[in-house]
Amino acid sequence: MHNYRELKIWQRAIDLAASVTALKKRFPKEETYGISSQLRRSSVSIASIIAEGAYRNSNKEFLHFLGIANGSAA
């Protein structure tokens, strides 16, 4: 098990989510429920998936969750 708050990848994912949230404010109003919403949800999902994977029972499971987080980043 890993302490996800100490993982640099989780910290960077939190920074990404904060950056996306700040950037979202610059999008036009008509994009509120479109692409800007999708960007925000996927950036938050990345950090959440990493945190969930950190509490799995093996490194193999953790790596699986990192792969899922990578997919959310795509």
PDB file of C-alpha atoms in Angstrom:
ATOM      1  CA  MET A   1       0.000   0.000   0.000  1.00  0.00           C
ATOM      2  CA  HIS A   2       1.133   3.510  -0.813  1.00  0.00           C
ATOM      3  CA  ASN A   3       0.290   6.778   0.867  1.00  0.00           C
ATOM      4  CA  TYR A   4      -1.181   8.490  -2.180  1.00  0.00           C
ATOM      5  CA  ARG A   5      -0.635  11.992  -0.760  1.00  0.00           C
ATOM      6  CA  GLU A   6       3.125  11.376  -0.860  1.00  0.00           C
ATOM      7  CA  LEU A   7       3.111  10.212  -4.485  1.00  0.00           C
ATOM      8  CA  LYS A   8       4.459  12.827  -6.880  1.00  0.00           C
ATOM      9  CA  ILE A   9       2.139  11.552  -9.606  1.00  0.00           C
ATOM     10  CA  TRP A  10      -0.899  12.206  -7.373  1.00  0.00           C
ATOM     11  CA  GLN A  11       0.408  15.669  -6.463  1.00  0.00           C
ATOM     12  CA  ARG A  12       0.853  16.468 -10.156  1.00  0.00           C
ATOM     13  CA  ALA A  13      -2.657  15.206 -10.873  1.00  0.00           C
ATOM     14  CA  ILE A  14      -4.022  17.582  -8.218  1.00  0.00           C
ATOM     15  CA  ASP A  15      -2.038  20.434  -9.811  1.00  0.00           C
ATOM     16  CA  LEU A  16      -3.512  19.471 -13.192  1.00  0.00           C
ATOM     17  CA  ALA A  17      -7.055  19.524 -11.791  1.00  0.00           C
ATOM     18  CA  ALA A  18      -6.447  22.969 -10.290  1.00  0.00           C
ATOM     19  CA  SER A  19      -5.024  24.251 -13.590  1.00  0.00           C
ATOM     20  CA  VAL A  20      -7.970  22.874 -15.561  1.00  0.00           C
ATOM     21  CA  THR A  21     -10.406  24.486 -13.122  1.00  0.00           C
ATOM     22  CA  ALA A  22      -8.674  27.848 -13.585  1.00  0.00           C
ATOM     23  CA  LEU A  23      -8.600  27.423 -17.361  1.00  0.00           C
ATOM     24  CA  LYS A  24     -12.284  26.445 -17.424  1.00  0.00           C
ATOM     25  CA  LYS A  25     -13.201  29.941 -16.229  1.00  0.00           C
ATOM     26  CA  ARG A  26     -11.808  31.308 -19.500  1.00  0.00           C
ATOM     27  CA  PHE A  27     -14.068  29.163 -21.692  1.00  0.00           C
ATOM     28  CA  PRO A  28     -17.178  30.721 -23.235  1.00  0.00           C
ATOM     29  CA  LYS A  29     -20.428  30.319 -21.270  1.00  0.00           C
ATOM     30  CA  GLU A  30     -21.898  28.036 -23.919  1.00  0.00           C
ATOM     31  CA  GLU A  31     -19.135  25.493 -23.158  1.00  0.00           C
ATOM     32  CA  THR A  32     -20.044  25.226 -19.466  1.00  0.00           C
ATOM     33  CA  TYR A  33     -21.696  21.832 -19.968  1.00  0.00           C
ATOM     34  CA  GLY A  34     -19.583  20.779 -22.932  1.00  0.00           C
ATOM     35  CA  ILE A  35     -15.862  20.335 -23.324  1.00  0.00           C
ATOM     36  CA  SER A  36     -14.922  22.381 -20.251  1.00  0.00           C
ATOM     37  CA  SER A  37     -17.049  20.136 -18.033  1.00  0.00           C
ATOM     38  CA  GLN A  38     -15.483  17.014 -19.546  1.00  0.00           C
ATOM     39  CA  LEU A  39     -11.976  18.402 -18.988  1.00  0.00           C
ATOM     40  CA  ARG A  40     -12.727  19.163 -15.350  1.00  0.00           C
ATOM     41  CA  ARG A  41     -14.295  15.771 -14.652  1.00  0.00           C
ATOM     42  CA  SER A  42     -11.457  13.847 -16.310  1.00  0.00           C
ATOM     43  CA  SER A  43      -8.745  15.824 -14.488  1.00  0.00           C
ATOM     44  CA  VAL A  44     -10.396  15.160 -11.116  1.00  0.00           C
ATOM     45  CA  SER A  45     -10.837  11.511 -12.082  1.00  0.00           C
ATOM     46  CA  ILE A  46      -7.102  11.076 -12.653  1.00  0.00           C
ATOM     47  CA  ALA A  47      -6.212  12.006  -9.054  1.00  0.00           C
ATOM     48  CA  SER A  48      -9.094   9.930  -7.677  1.00  0.00           C
ATOM     49  CA  ILE A  49      -8.082   6.811  -9.580  1.00  0.00           C
ATOM     50  CA  ILE A  50      -4.466   7.145  -8.440  1.00  0.00           C
ATOM     51  CA  ALA A  51      -5.616   7.471  -4.824  1.00  0.00           C
ATOM     52  CA  GLU A  52      -7.862   4.428  -5.153  1.00  0.00           C
ATOM     53  CA  GLY A  53      -5.100   2.357  -6.732  1.00  0.00           C
ATOM     54  CA  ALA A  54      -2.659   3.310  -3.996  1.00  0.00           C
ATOM     55  CA  TYR A  55      -4.770   1.421  -1.476  1.00  0.00           C
ATOM     56  CA  ARG A  56      -4.963  -1.808  -3.451  1.00  0.00           C
ATOM     57  CA  ASN A  57      -3.235  -4.927  -2.160  1.00  0.00           C
ATOM     58  CA  SER A  58      -0.398  -5.259  -4.641  1.00  0.00           C
ATOM     59  CA  ASN A  59       1.861  -3.246  -6.885  1.00  0.00           C
ATOM     60  CA  LYS A  60       0.340  -5.082  -9.850  1.00  0.00           C
ATOM     61  CA  GLU A  61      -3.113  -3.754  -8.955  1.00  0.00           C
ATOM     62  CA  PHE A  62      -1.666  -0.290  -8.361  1.00  0.00           C
ATOM     63  CA  LEU A  63      -0.050  -0.321 -11.802  1.00  0.00           C
ATOM     64  CA  HIS A  64      -3.398  -1.337 -13.298  1.00  0.00           C
ATOM     65  CA  PHE A  65      -5.024   1.743 -11.754  1.00  0.00           C
ATOM     66  CA  LEU A  66      -2.189   3.944 -13.017  1.00  0.00           C
ATOM     67  CA  GLY A  67      -2.993   2.645 -16.487  1.00  0.00           C
ATOM     68  CA  ILE A  68      -6.644   3.594 -16.024  1.00  0.00           C
ATOM     69  CA  ALA A  69      -5.600   7.078 -14.846  1.00  0.00           C
ATOM     70  CA  ASN A  70      -3.428   7.376 -17.934  1.00  0.00           C
ATOM     71  CA  GLY A  71      -6.487   6.597 -20.048  1.00  0.00           C
ATOM     72  CA  SER A  72      -8.397   9.401 -18.326  1.00  0.00           C
ATOM     73  CA  ALA A  73      -5.562  11.726 -19.203  1.00  0.00           C
ATOM     74  CA  ALA A  74      -5.890  10.804 -22.857  1.00  0.00           C
TER      75      ALA A  74
END
